[in-house]
Amino acid sequence: MSRVLQIAGLAAGLIGLVLQFFITIPMSMDAGRSLPGSVVFYFSFFTILTNIAAVLVHISLLSPAGYAWLPAFAGPKVRAGTAVSITLVFVVYVTMLARLWAPEGLFLVCDILLHYVTPLLFVLWWLLDGADGSTRWADIPYWMLYPVAYLVYALARGRIAGEVPCPFLDVATNGIAGVAISAALVTALFLVLCVLAVLADRGISRFRAA
């Protein structure tokens, strides 16, 4: 079952990422961005980056060659951190972003794959086989580096390029106070998910031992 979940997660992630790339680039160029600017635009989304991380975790564990090329992604700390981050993708999208647009056609397919299917498959796999009881409270600051670095990038992009990946990070629309509150709420949510991940990892380990 674990391998089935990994293969399914890898397939869903790759299909979603590749399909999203090939429909986003032309749309972005039609909106006036250059080809390099469109590529940067594509890689500016937390959902895309986190799904890439999930795909790399799967690749690193499914074959010896994958492990040889991507040993860091096979480690328990990265596995757990990716589980936390992709859970954040799902929760933030469902609660804050899904209502803001109504995707159709291939955009809907990508939306379902990257925001619902891949998070579900990755978390189920992690709970079933990826969690091994080795996570520590000291891992939480390490996991925090990713969303904090992304937040800095997103705000800098808004300042420099005049566009942000997430509407709630738009200072021009929401004001500095509004963006600060949204960022604080998402950060708090991430911390809660980190705590739950450590507790789940330890609980699963004890259950297996028993």
JSON list of C-alpha atoms in Angstrom, two decimals:
[
{"chain": "A", "resi": 1, "resn": "MET", "atom": "CA", "xyz": [0.00, 0.00, 0.00]},
{"chain": "A", "resi": 2, "resn": "SER", "atom": "CA", "xyz": [2.83, 2.38, 0.84]},
{"chain": "A", "resi": 3, "resn": "ARG", "atom": "CA", "xyz": [4.44, 1.93, -2.57]},
{"chain": "A", "resi": 4, "resn": "VAL", "atom": "CA", "xyz": [1.09, 2.30, -4.31]},
{"chain": "A", "resi": 5, "resn": "LEU", "atom": "CA", "xyz": [0.49, 5.61, -2.53]},
{"chain": "A", "resi": 6, "resn": "GLN", "atom": "CA", "xyz": [3.95, 6.82, -3.49]},
{"chain": "A", "resi": 7, "resn": "ILE", "atom": "CA", "xyz": [3.58, 5.88, -7.14]},
{"chain": "A", "resi": 8, "resn": "ALA", "atom": "CA", "xyz": [0.13, 7.47, -7.25]},
{"chain": "A", "resi": 9, "resn": "GLY", "atom": "CA", "xyz": [1.44, 10.60, -5.53]},
{"chain": "A", "resi": 10, "resn": "LEU", "atom": "CA", "xyz": [4.40, 10.81, -7.90]},
{"chain": "A", "resi": 11, "resn": "ALA", "atom": "CA", "xyz": [2.16, 10.41, -10.95]},
{"chain": "A", "resi": 12, "resn": "ALA", "atom": "CA", "xyz": [-0.39, 12.95, -9.73]},
{"chain": "A", "resi": 13, "resn": "GLY", "atom": "CA", "xyz": [2.33, 15.44, -8.84]},
{"chain": "A", "resi": 14, "resn": "LEU", "atom": "CA", "xyz": [4.20, 15.11, -12.12]},
{"chain": "A", "resi": 15, "resn": "ILE", "atom": "CA", "xyz": [1.04, 15.32, -14.22]},
{"chain": "A", "resi": 16, "resn": "GLY", "atom": "CA", "xyz": [-0.20, 18.34, -12.29]},
{"chain": "A", "resi": 17, "resn": "LEU", "atom": "CA", "xyz": [3.12, 20.18, -12.38]},
{"chain": "A", "resi": 18, "resn": "VAL", "atom": "CA", "xyz": [3.86, 19.55, -16.07]},
{"chain": "A", "resi": 19, "resn": "LEU", "atom": "CA", "xyz": [0.31, 20.31, -17.17]},
{"chain": "A", "resi": 20, "resn": "GLN", "atom": "CA", "xyz": [0.23, 23.48, -15.06]},
{"chain": "A", "resi": 21, "resn": "PHE", "atom": "CA", "xyz": [3.52, 24.60, -16.60]},
{"chain": "A", "resi": 22, "resn": "PHE", "atom": "CA", "xyz": [2.36, 24.19, -20.19]},
{"chain": "A", "resi": 23, "resn": "ILE", "atom": "CA", "xyz": [-0.92, 26.03, -19.65]},
{"chain": "A", "resi": 24, "resn": "THR", "atom": "CA", "xyz": [0.52, 28.74, -17.39]},
{"chain": "A", "resi": 25, "resn": "ILE", "atom": "CA", "xyz": [3.41, 29.86, -19.62]},
{"chain": "A", "resi": 26, "resn": "PRO", "atom": "CA", "xyz": [1.27, 30.77, -22.68]},
{"chain": "A", "resi": 27, "resn": "MET", "atom": "CA", "xyz": [-1.34, 32.45, -20.47]},
{"chain": "A", "resi": 28, "resn": "SER", "atom": "CA", "xyz": [1.35, 34.43, -18.69]},
{"chain": "A", "resi": 29, "resn": "MET", "atom": "CA", "xyz": [2.97, 35.54, -21.94]},
{"chain": "A", "resi": 30, "resn": "ASP", "atom": "CA", "xyz": [-0.44, 36.61, -23.27]},
{"chain": "A", "resi": 31, "resn": "ALA", "atom": "CA", "xyz": [-0.71, 38.76, -20.16]},
{"chain": "A", "resi": 32, "resn": "GLY", "atom": "CA", "xyz": [2.44, 40.61, -21.18]},
{"chain": "A", "resi": 33, "resn": "ARG", "atom": "CA", "xyz": [5.25, 38.77, -19.39]},
{"chain": "A", "resi": 34, "resn": "SER", "atom": "CA", "xyz": [8.35, 37.61, -21.21]},
{"chain": "A", "resi": 35, "resn": "LEU", "atom": "CA", "xyz": [9.19, 33.90, -21.43]},
{"chain": "A", "resi": 36, "resn": "PRO", "atom": "CA", "xyz": [11.76, 34.12, -18.58]},
{"chain": "A", "resi": 37, "resn": "GLY", "atom": "CA", "xyz": [9.33, 36.23, -16.58]},
{"chain": "A", "resi": 38, "resn": "SER", "atom": "CA", "xyz": [6.60, 33.65, -17.15]},
{"chain": "A", "resi": 39, "resn": "VAL", "atom": "CA", "xyz": [8.86, 30.85, -15.94]},
{"chain": "A", "resi": 40, "resn": "VAL", "atom": "CA", "xyz": [9.68, 32.85, -12.80]},
{"chain": "A", "resi": 41, "resn": "PHE", "atom": "CA", "xyz": [5.95, 33.50, -12.38]},
{"chain": "A", "resi": 42, "resn": "TYR", "atom": "CA", "xyz": [5.23, 29.76, -12.52]},
{"chain": "A", "resi": 43, "resn": "PHE", "atom": "CA", "xyz": [7.84, 28.95, -9.88]},
{"chain": "A", "resi": 44, "resn": "SER", "atom": "CA", "xyz": [6.64, 31.77, -7.61]},
{"chain": "A", "resi": 45, "resn": "PHE", "atom": "CA", "xyz": [3.76, 29.78, -6.11]},
{"chain": "A", "resi": 46, "resn": "PHE", "atom": "CA", "xyz": [4.06, 27.94, -2.79]},
{"chain": "A", "resi": 47, "resn": "THR", "atom": "CA", "xyz": [1.84, 25.20, -4.20]},
{"chain": "A", "resi": 48, "resn": "ILE", "atom": "CA", "xyz": [4.19, 24.56, -7.11]},
{"chain": "A", "resi": 49, "resn": "LEU", "atom": "CA", "xyz": [7.35, 24.56, -4.99]},
{"chain": "A", "resi": 50, "resn": "THR", "atom": "CA", "xyz": [5.83, 22.28, -2.35]},
{"chain": "A", "resi": 51, "resn": "ASN", "atom": "CA", "xyz": [4.51, 19.82, -4.91]},
{"chain": "A", "resi": 52, "resn": "ILE", "atom": "CA", "xyz": [7.99, 19.71, -6.45]},
{"chain": "A", "resi": 53, "resn": "ALA", "atom": "CA", "xyz": [9.37, 18.85, -3.00]},
{"chain": "A", "resi": 54, "resn": "ALA", "atom": "CA", "xyz": [6.78, 16.07, -2.61]},
{"chain": "A", "resi": 55, "resn": "VAL", "atom": "CA", "xyz": [7.69, 14.66, -6.04]},
{"chain": "A", "resi": 56, "resn": "LEU", "atom": "CA", "xyz": [11.39, 14.70, -5.14]},
{"chain": "A", "resi": 57, "resn": "VAL", "atom": "CA", "xyz": [10.69, 12.84, -1.88]},
{"chain": "A", "resi": 58, "resn": "HIS", "atom": "CA", "xyz": [8.82, 10.14, -3.80]},
{"chain": "A", "resi": 59, "resn": "ILE", "atom": "CA", "xyz": [11.56, 9.86, -6.43]},
{"chain": "A", "resi": 60, "resn": "SER", "atom": "CA", "xyz": [14.27, 9.62, -3.78]},
{"chain": "A", "resi": 61, "resn": "LEU", "atom": "CA", "xyz": [12.55, 6.66, -2.13]},
{"chain": "A", "resi": 62, "resn": "LEU", "atom": "CA", "xyz": [11.16, 4.73, -5.07]},
{"chain": "A", "resi": 63, "resn": "SER", "atom": "CA", "xyz": [14.46, 3.75, -6.68]},
{"chain": "A", "resi": 64, "resn": "PRO", "atom": "CA", "xyz": [18.16, 3.43, -5.80]},
{"chain": "A", "resi": 65, "resn": "ALA", "atom": "CA", "xyz": [18.98, 5.93, -8.55]},
{"chain": "A", "resi": 66, "resn": "GLY", "atom": "CA", "xyz": [16.55, 8.42, -7.06]},
{"chain": "A", "resi": 67, "resn": "TYR", "atom": "CA", "xyz": [18.12, 7.99, -3.65]},
{"chain": "A", "resi": 68, "resn": "ALA", "atom": "CA", "xyz": [21.60, 8.41, -5.09]},
{"chain": "A", "resi": 69, "resn": "TRP", "atom": "CA", "xyz": [20.67, 11.72, -6.71]},
{"chain": "A", "resi": 70, "resn": "LEU", "atom": "CA", "xyz": [18.38, 13.04, -3.98]},
{"chain": "A", "resi": 71, "resn": "PRO", "atom": "CA", "xyz": [19.52, 11.60, -0.62]},
{"chain": "A", "resi": 72, "resn": "ALA", "atom": "CA", "xyz": [18.48, 14.69, 1.34]},
{"chain": "A", "resi": 73, "resn": "PHE", "atom": "CA", "xyz": [14.84, 14.26, 0.30]},
{"chain": "A", "resi": 74, "resn": "ALA", "atom": "CA", "xyz": [14.81, 10.68, 1.57]},
{"chain": "A", "resi": 75, "resn": "GLY", "atom": "CA", "xyz": [15.61, 11.72, 5.12]},
{"chain": "A", "resi": 76, "resn": "PRO", "atom": "CA", "xyz": [12.91, 11.71, 7.83]},
{"chain": "A", "resi": 77, "resn": "LYS", "atom": "CA", "xyz": [13.32, 15.42, 8.61]},
{"chain": "A", "resi": 78, "resn": "VAL", "atom": "CA", "xyz": [12.60, 16.47, 5.01]},
{"chain": "A", "resi": 79, "resn": "ARG", "atom": "CA", "xyz": [9.81, 13.91, 4.66]},
{"chain": "A", "resi": 80, "resn": "ALA", "atom": "CA", "xyz": [8.03, 15.26, 7.73]},
{"chain": "A", "resi": 81, "resn": "GLY", "atom": "CA", "xyz": [8.64, 18.88, 6.77]},
{"chain": "A", "resi": 82, "resn": "THR", "atom": "CA", "xyz": [7.21, 18.24, 3.32]},
{"chain": "A", "resi": 83, "resn": "ALA", "atom": "CA", "xyz": [4.16, 16.60, 4.87]},
{"chain": "A", "resi": 84, "resn": "VAL", "atom": "CA", "xyz": [3.61, 19.71, 7.00]},
{"chain": "A", "resi": 85, "resn": "SER", "atom": "CA", "xyz": [4.11, 22.08, 4.06]},
{"chain": "A", "resi": 86, "resn": "ILE", "atom": "CA", "xyz": [1.82, 20.23, 1.67]},
{"chain": "A", "resi": 87, "resn": "THR", "atom": "CA", "xyz": [-0.84, 20.06, 4.38]},
{"chain": "A", "resi": 88, "resn": "LEU", "atom": "CA", "xyz": [-0.55, 23.84, 4.62]},
{"chain": "A", "resi": 89, "resn": "VAL", "atom": "CA", "xyz": [-1.09, 24.02, 0.85]},
{"chain": "A", "resi": 90, "resn": "PHE", "atom": "CA", "xyz": [-4.37, 22.13, 1.22]},
{"chain": "A", "resi": 91, "resn": "VAL", "atom": "CA", "xyz": [-5.66, 24.00, 4.27]},
{"chain": "A", "resi": 92, "resn": "VAL", "atom": "CA", "xyz": [-4.83, 27.51, 3.04]},
{"chain": "A", "resi": 93, "resn": "TYR", "atom": "CA", "xyz": [-6.27, 26.80, -0.39]},
{"chain": "A", "resi": 94, "resn": "VAL", "atom": "CA", "xyz": [-9.52, 25.33, 0.93]},
{"chain": "A", "resi": 95, "resn": "THR", "atom": "CA", "xyz": [-10.07, 28.03, 3.56]},
{"chain": "A", "resi": 96, "resn": "MET", "atom": "CA", "xyz": [-8.71, 31.16, 1.88]},
{"chain": "A", "resi": 97, "resn": "LEU", "atom": "CA", "xyz": [-8.14, 30.81, -1.85]},
{"chain": "A", "resi": 98, "resn": "ALA", "atom": "CA", "xyz": [-10.55, 28.32, -3.45]},
{"chain": "A", "resi": 99, "resn": "ARG", "atom": "CA", "xyz": [-13.48, 30.73, -3.28]},
{"chain": "A", "resi": 100, "resn": "LEU", "atom": "CA", "xyz": [-11.58, 33.45, -5.13]},
{"chain": "A", "resi": 101, "resn": "TRP", "atom": "CA", "xyz": [-11.73, 31.80, -8.54]},
{"chain": "A", "resi": 102, "resn": "ALA", "atom": "CA", "xyz": [-13.56, 29.12, -10.50]},
{"chain": "A", "resi": 103, "resn": "PRO", "atom": "CA", "xyz": [-11.09, 27.17, -12.66]},
{"chain": "A", "resi": 104, "resn": "GLU", "atom": "CA", "xyz": [-12.34, 25.31, -15.71]},
{"chain": "A", "resi": 105, "resn": "GLY", "atom": "CA", "xyz": [-10.96, 22.74, -18.11]},
{"chain": "A", "resi": 106, "resn": "LEU", "atom": "CA", "xyz": [-7.30, 21.90, -17.67]},
{"chain": "A", "resi": 107, "resn": "PHE", "atom": "CA", "xyz": [-6.94, 24.55, -14.97]},
{"chain": "A", "resi": 108, "resn": "LEU", "atom": "CA", "xyz": [-9.53, 22.65, -12.93]},
{"chain": "A", "resi": 109, "resn": "VAL", "atom": "CA", "xyz": [-7.62, 19.40, -13.45]},
{"chain": "A", "resi": 110, "resn": "CYS", "atom": "CA", "xyz": [-4.41, 21.03, -12.18]},
{"chain": "A", "resi": 111, "resn": "ASP", "atom": "CA", "xyz": [-6.29, 22.64, -9.32]},
{"chain": "A", "resi": 112, "resn": "ILE", "atom": "CA", "xyz": [-7.63, 19.29, -8.13]},
{"chain": "A", "resi": 113, "resn": "LEU", "atom": "CA", "xyz": [-4.33, 17.45, -8.58]},
{"chain": "A", "resi": 114, "resn": "LEU", "atom": "CA", "xyz": [-2.03, 19.99, -6.91]},
{"chain": "A", "resi": 115, "resn": "HIS", "atom": "CA", "xyz": [-4.28, 21.26, -4.11]},
{"chain": "A", "resi": 116, "resn": "TYR", "atom": "CA", "xyz": [-6.24, 18.14, -3.17]},
{"chain": "A", "resi": 117, "resn": "VAL", "atom": "CA", "xyz": [-4.92, 14.87, -4.60]},
{"chain": "A", "resi": 118, "resn": "THR", "atom": "CA", "xyz": [-1.18, 15.25, -4.02]},
{"chain": "A", "resi": 119, "resn": "PRO", "atom": "CA", "xyz": [-1.54, 16.56, -0.43]},
{"chain": "A", "resi": 120, "resn": "LEU", "atom": "CA", "xyz": [-3.90, 13.72, 0.46]},
{"chain": "A", "resi": 121, "resn": "LEU", "atom": "CA", "xyz": [-1.71, 11.02, -1.07]},
{"chain": "A", "resi": 122, "resn": "PHE", "atom": "CA", "xyz": [1.49, 12.39, 0.45]},
{"chain": "A", "resi": 123, "resn": "VAL", "atom": "CA", "xyz": [0.09, 12.73, 3.96]},
{"chain": "A", "resi": 124, "resn": "LEU", "atom": "CA", "xyz": [-1.52, 9.29, 3.82]},
{"chain": "A", "resi": 125, "resn": "TRP", "atom": "CA", "xyz": [1.79, 7.79, 2.69]},
{"chain": "A", "resi": 126, "resn": "TRP", "atom": "CA", "xyz": [3.71, 9.64, 5.40]},
{"chain": "A", "resi": 127, "resn": "LEU", "atom": "CA", "xyz": [1.35, 8.47, 8.12]},
{"chain": "A", "resi": 128, "resn": "LEU", "atom": "CA", "xyz": [1.47, 4.91, 6.81]},
{"chain": "A", "resi": 129, "resn": "ASP", "atom": "CA", "xyz": [5.16, 4.54, 6.14]},
{"chain": "A", "resi": 130, "resn": "GLY", "atom": "CA", "xyz": [7.09, 7.83, 6.08]},
{"chain": "A", "resi": 131, "resn": "ALA", "atom": "CA", "xyz": [6.78, 8.62, 9.77]},
{"chain": "A", "resi": 132, "resn": "ASP", "atom": "CA", "xyz": [9.34, 6.69, 11.83]},
{"chain": "A", "resi": 133, "resn": "GLY", "atom": "CA", "xyz": [9.44, 8.36, 15.24]},
{"chain": "A", "resi": 134, "resn": "SER", "atom": "CA", "xyz": [12.68, 10.22, 14.57]},
{"chain": "A", "resi": 135, "resn": "THR", "atom": "CA", "xyz": [11.30, 13.78, 14.40]},
{"chain": "A", "resi": 136, "resn": "ARG", "atom": "CA", "xyz": [12.17, 16.14, 17.24]},
{"chain": "A", "resi": 137, "resn": "TRP", "atom": "CA", "xyz": [10.85, 19.44, 18.51]},
{"chain": "A", "resi": 138, "resn": "ALA", "atom": "CA", "xyz": [14.17, 20.89, 17.35]},
{"chain": "A", "resi": 139, "resn": "ASP", "atom": "CA", "xyz": [13.13, 20.09, 13.77]},
{"chain": "A", "resi": 140, "resn": "ILE", "atom": "CA", "xyz": [10.39, 22.72, 13.82]},
{"chain": "A", "resi": 141, "resn": "PRO", "atom": "CA", "xyz": [12.72, 25.74, 13.35]},
{"chain": "A", "resi": 142, "resn": "TYR", "atom": "CA", "xyz": [14.28, 23.87, 10.42]},
{"chain": "A", "resi": 143, "resn": "TRP", "atom": "CA", "xyz": [10.85, 23.34, 8.83]},
{"chain": "A", "resi": 144, "resn": "MET", "atom": "CA", "xyz": [10.01, 27.00, 9.41]},
{"chain": "A", "resi": 145, "resn": "LEU", "atom": "CA", "xyz": [12.86, 28.16, 7.18]},
{"chain": "A", "resi": 146, "resn": "TYR", "atom": "CA", "xyz": [10.91, 27.25, 4.05]},
{"chain": "A", "resi": 147, "resn": "PRO", "atom": "CA", "xyz": [7.67, 29.23, 4.61]},
{"chain": "A", "resi": 148, "resn": "VAL", "atom": "CA", "xyz": [9.54, 32.18, 6.12]},
{"chain": "A", "resi": 149, "resn": "ALA", "atom": "CA", "xyz": [11.91, 32.33, 3.13]},
{"chain": "A", "resi": 150, "resn": "TYR", "atom": "CA", "xyz": [8.93, 32.07, 0.80]},
{"chain": "A", "resi": 151, "resn": "LEU", "atom": "CA", "xyz": [7.14, 34.89, 2.62]},
{"chain": "A", "resi": 152, "resn": "VAL", "atom": "CA", "xyz": [10.20, 37.13, 2.25]},
{"chain": "A", "resi": 153, "resn": "TYR", "atom": "CA", "xyz": [10.38, 36.28, -1.45]},
{"chain": "A", "resi": 154, "resn": "ALA", "atom": "CA", "xyz": [6.67, 36.88, -2.04]},
{"chain": "A", "resi": 155, "resn": "LEU", "atom": "CA", "xyz": [6.74, 40.29, -0.35]},
{"chain": "A", "resi": 156, "resn": "ALA", "atom": "CA", "xyz": [9.91, 41.25, -2.22]},
{"chain": "A", "resi": 157, "resn": "ARG", "atom": "CA", "xyz": [8.31, 40.19, -5.50]},
{"chain": "A", "resi": 158, "resn": "GLY", "atom": "CA", "xyz": [5.30, 42.33, -4.72]},
{"chain": "A", "resi": 159, "resn": "ARG", "atom": "CA", "xyz": [7.59, 45.29, -4.10]},
{"chain": "A", "resi": 160, "resn": "ILE", "atom": "CA", "xyz": [9.77, 44.76, -7.17]},
{"chain": "A", "resi": 161, "resn": "ALA", "atom": "CA", "xyz": [7.46, 43.20, -9.76]},
{"chain": "A", "resi": 162, "resn": "GLY", "atom": "CA", "xyz": [4.17, 44.63, -8.51]},
{"chain": "A", "resi": 163, "resn": "GLU", "atom": "CA", "xyz": [2.51, 41.22, -8.21]},
{"chain": "A", "resi": 164, "resn": "VAL", "atom": "CA", "xyz": [2.18, 38.65, -5.44]},
{"chain": "A", "resi": 165, "resn": "PRO", "atom": "CA", "xyz": [1.46, 34.90, -5.67]},
{"chain": "A", "resi": 166, "resn": "CYS", "atom": "CA", "xyz": [-1.25, 35.08, -2.99]},
{"chain": "A", "resi": 167, "resn": "PRO", "atom": "CA", "xyz": [-3.94, 37.79, -2.79]},
{"chain": "A", "resi": 168, "resn": "PHE", "atom": "CA", "xyz": [-3.70, 38.03, 1.01]},
{"chain": "A", "resi": 169, "resn": "LEU", "atom": "CA", "xyz": [-0.07, 39.14, 0.65]},
{"chain": "A", "resi": 170, "resn": "ASP", "atom": "CA", "xyz": [-0.95, 42.10, -1.55]},
{"chain": "A", "resi": 171, "resn": "VAL", "atom": "CA", "xyz": [0.05, 45.20, 0.45]},
{"chain": "A", "resi": 172, "resn": "ALA", "atom": "CA", "xyz": [-1.50, 47.57, -2.10]},
{"chain": "A", "resi": 173, "resn": "THR", "atom": "CA", "xyz": [-4.93, 45.97, -1.62]},
{"chain": "A", "resi": 174, "resn": "ASN", "atom": "CA", "xyz": [-4.88, 44.86, 2.01]},
{"chain": "A", "resi": 175, "resn": "GLY", "atom": "CA", "xyz": [-2.46, 47.34, 3.57]},
{"chain": "A", "resi": 176, "resn": "ILE", "atom": "CA", "xyz": [0.56, 46.50, 5.66]},
{"chain": "A", "resi": 177, "resn": "ALA", "atom": "CA", "xyz": [-1.56, 45.65, 8.71]},
{"chain": "A", "resi": 178, "resn": "GLY", "atom": "CA", "xyz": [-3.81, 43.31, 6.75]},
{"chain": "A", "resi": 179, "resn": "VAL", "atom": "CA", "xyz": [-0.87, 41.49, 5.19]},
{"chain": "A", "resi": 180, "resn": "ALA", "atom": "CA", "xyz": [0.86, 41.25, 8.58]},
{"chain": "A", "resi": 181, "resn": "ILE", "atom": "CA", "xyz": [-2.24, 39.69, 10.14]},
{"chain": "A", "resi": 182, "resn": "SER", "atom": "CA", "xyz": [-2.65, 37.19, 7.29]},
{"chain": "A", "resi": 183, "resn": "ALA", "atom": "CA", "xyz": [1.03, 36.26, 7.42]},
{"chain": "A", "resi": 184, "resn": "ALA", "atom": "CA", "xyz": [0.85, 35.82, 11.19]},
{"chain": "A", "resi": 185, "resn": "LEU", "atom": "CA", "xyz": [-2.22, 33.57, 10.91]},
{"chain": "A", "resi": 186, "resn": "VAL", "atom": "CA", "xyz": [-0.64, 31.37, 8.25]},
{"chain": "A", "resi": 187, "resn": "THR", "atom": "CA", "xyz": [2.58, 31.18, 10.27]},
{"chain": "A", "resi": 188, "resn": "ALA", "atom": "CA", "xyz": [0.61, 30.19, 13.37]},
{"chain": "A", "resi": 189, "resn": "LEU", "atom": "CA", "xyz": [-1.21, 27.53, 11.35]},
{"chain": "A", "resi": 190, "resn": "PHE", "atom": "CA", "xyz": [2.11, 26.19, 10.10]},
{"chain": "A", "resi": 191, "resn": "LEU", "atom": "CA", "xyz": [3.41, 25.97, 13.66]},
{"chain": "A", "resi": 192, "resn": "VAL", "atom": "CA", "xyz": [0.30, 24.09, 14.75]},
{"chain": "A", "resi": 193, "resn": "LEU", "atom": "CA", "xyz": [0.78, 21.65, 11.88]},
{"chain": "A", "resi": 194, "resn": "CYS", "atom": "CA", "xyz": [4.43, 21.20, 12.90]},
{"chain": "A", "resi": 195, "resn": "VAL", "atom": "CA", "xyz": [3.42, 20.30, 16.45]},
{"chain": "A", "resi": 196, "resn": "LEU", "atom": "CA", "xyz": [0.80, 17.87, 15.16]},
{"chain": "A", "resi": 197, "resn": "ALA", "atom": "CA", "xyz": [3.38, 16.29, 12.86]},
{"chain": "A", "resi": 198, "resn": "VAL", "atom": "CA", "xyz": [5.82, 15.65, 15.72]},
{"chain": "A", "resi": 199, "resn": "LEU", "atom": "CA", "xyz": [3.05, 14.23, 17.91]},
{"chain": "A", "resi": 200, "resn": "ALA", "atom": "CA", "xyz": [1.74, 12.06, 15.06]},
{"chain": "A", "resi": 201, "resn": "ASP", "atom": "CA", "xyz": [5.22, 10.79, 14.25]},
{"chain": "A", "resi": 202, "resn": "ARG", "atom": "CA", "xyz": [5.85, 9.80, 17.85]},
{"chain": "A", "resi": 203, "resn": "GLY", "atom": "CA", "xyz": [2.39, 8.31, 18.27]},
{"chain": "A", "resi": 204, "resn": "ILE", "atom": "CA", "xyz": [2.69, 6.21, 15.12]},
{"chain": "A", "resi": 205, "resn": "SER", "atom": "CA", "xyz": [6.11, 4.96, 16.19]},
{"chain": "A", "resi": 206, "resn": "ARG", "atom": "CA", "xyz": [4.80, 3.88, 19.58]},
{"chain": "A", "resi": 207, "resn": "PHE", "atom": "CA", "xyz": [1.78, 2.21, 17.98]},
{"chain": "A", "resi": 208, "resn": "ARG", "atom": "CA", "xyz": [4.03, 0.19, 15.67]},
{"chain": "A", "resi": 209, "resn": "ALA", "atom": "CA", "xyz": [6.27, -0.81, 18.57]},
{"chain": "A", "resi": 210, "resn": "ALA", "atom": "CA", "xyz": [3.28, -1.98, 20.58]}
]
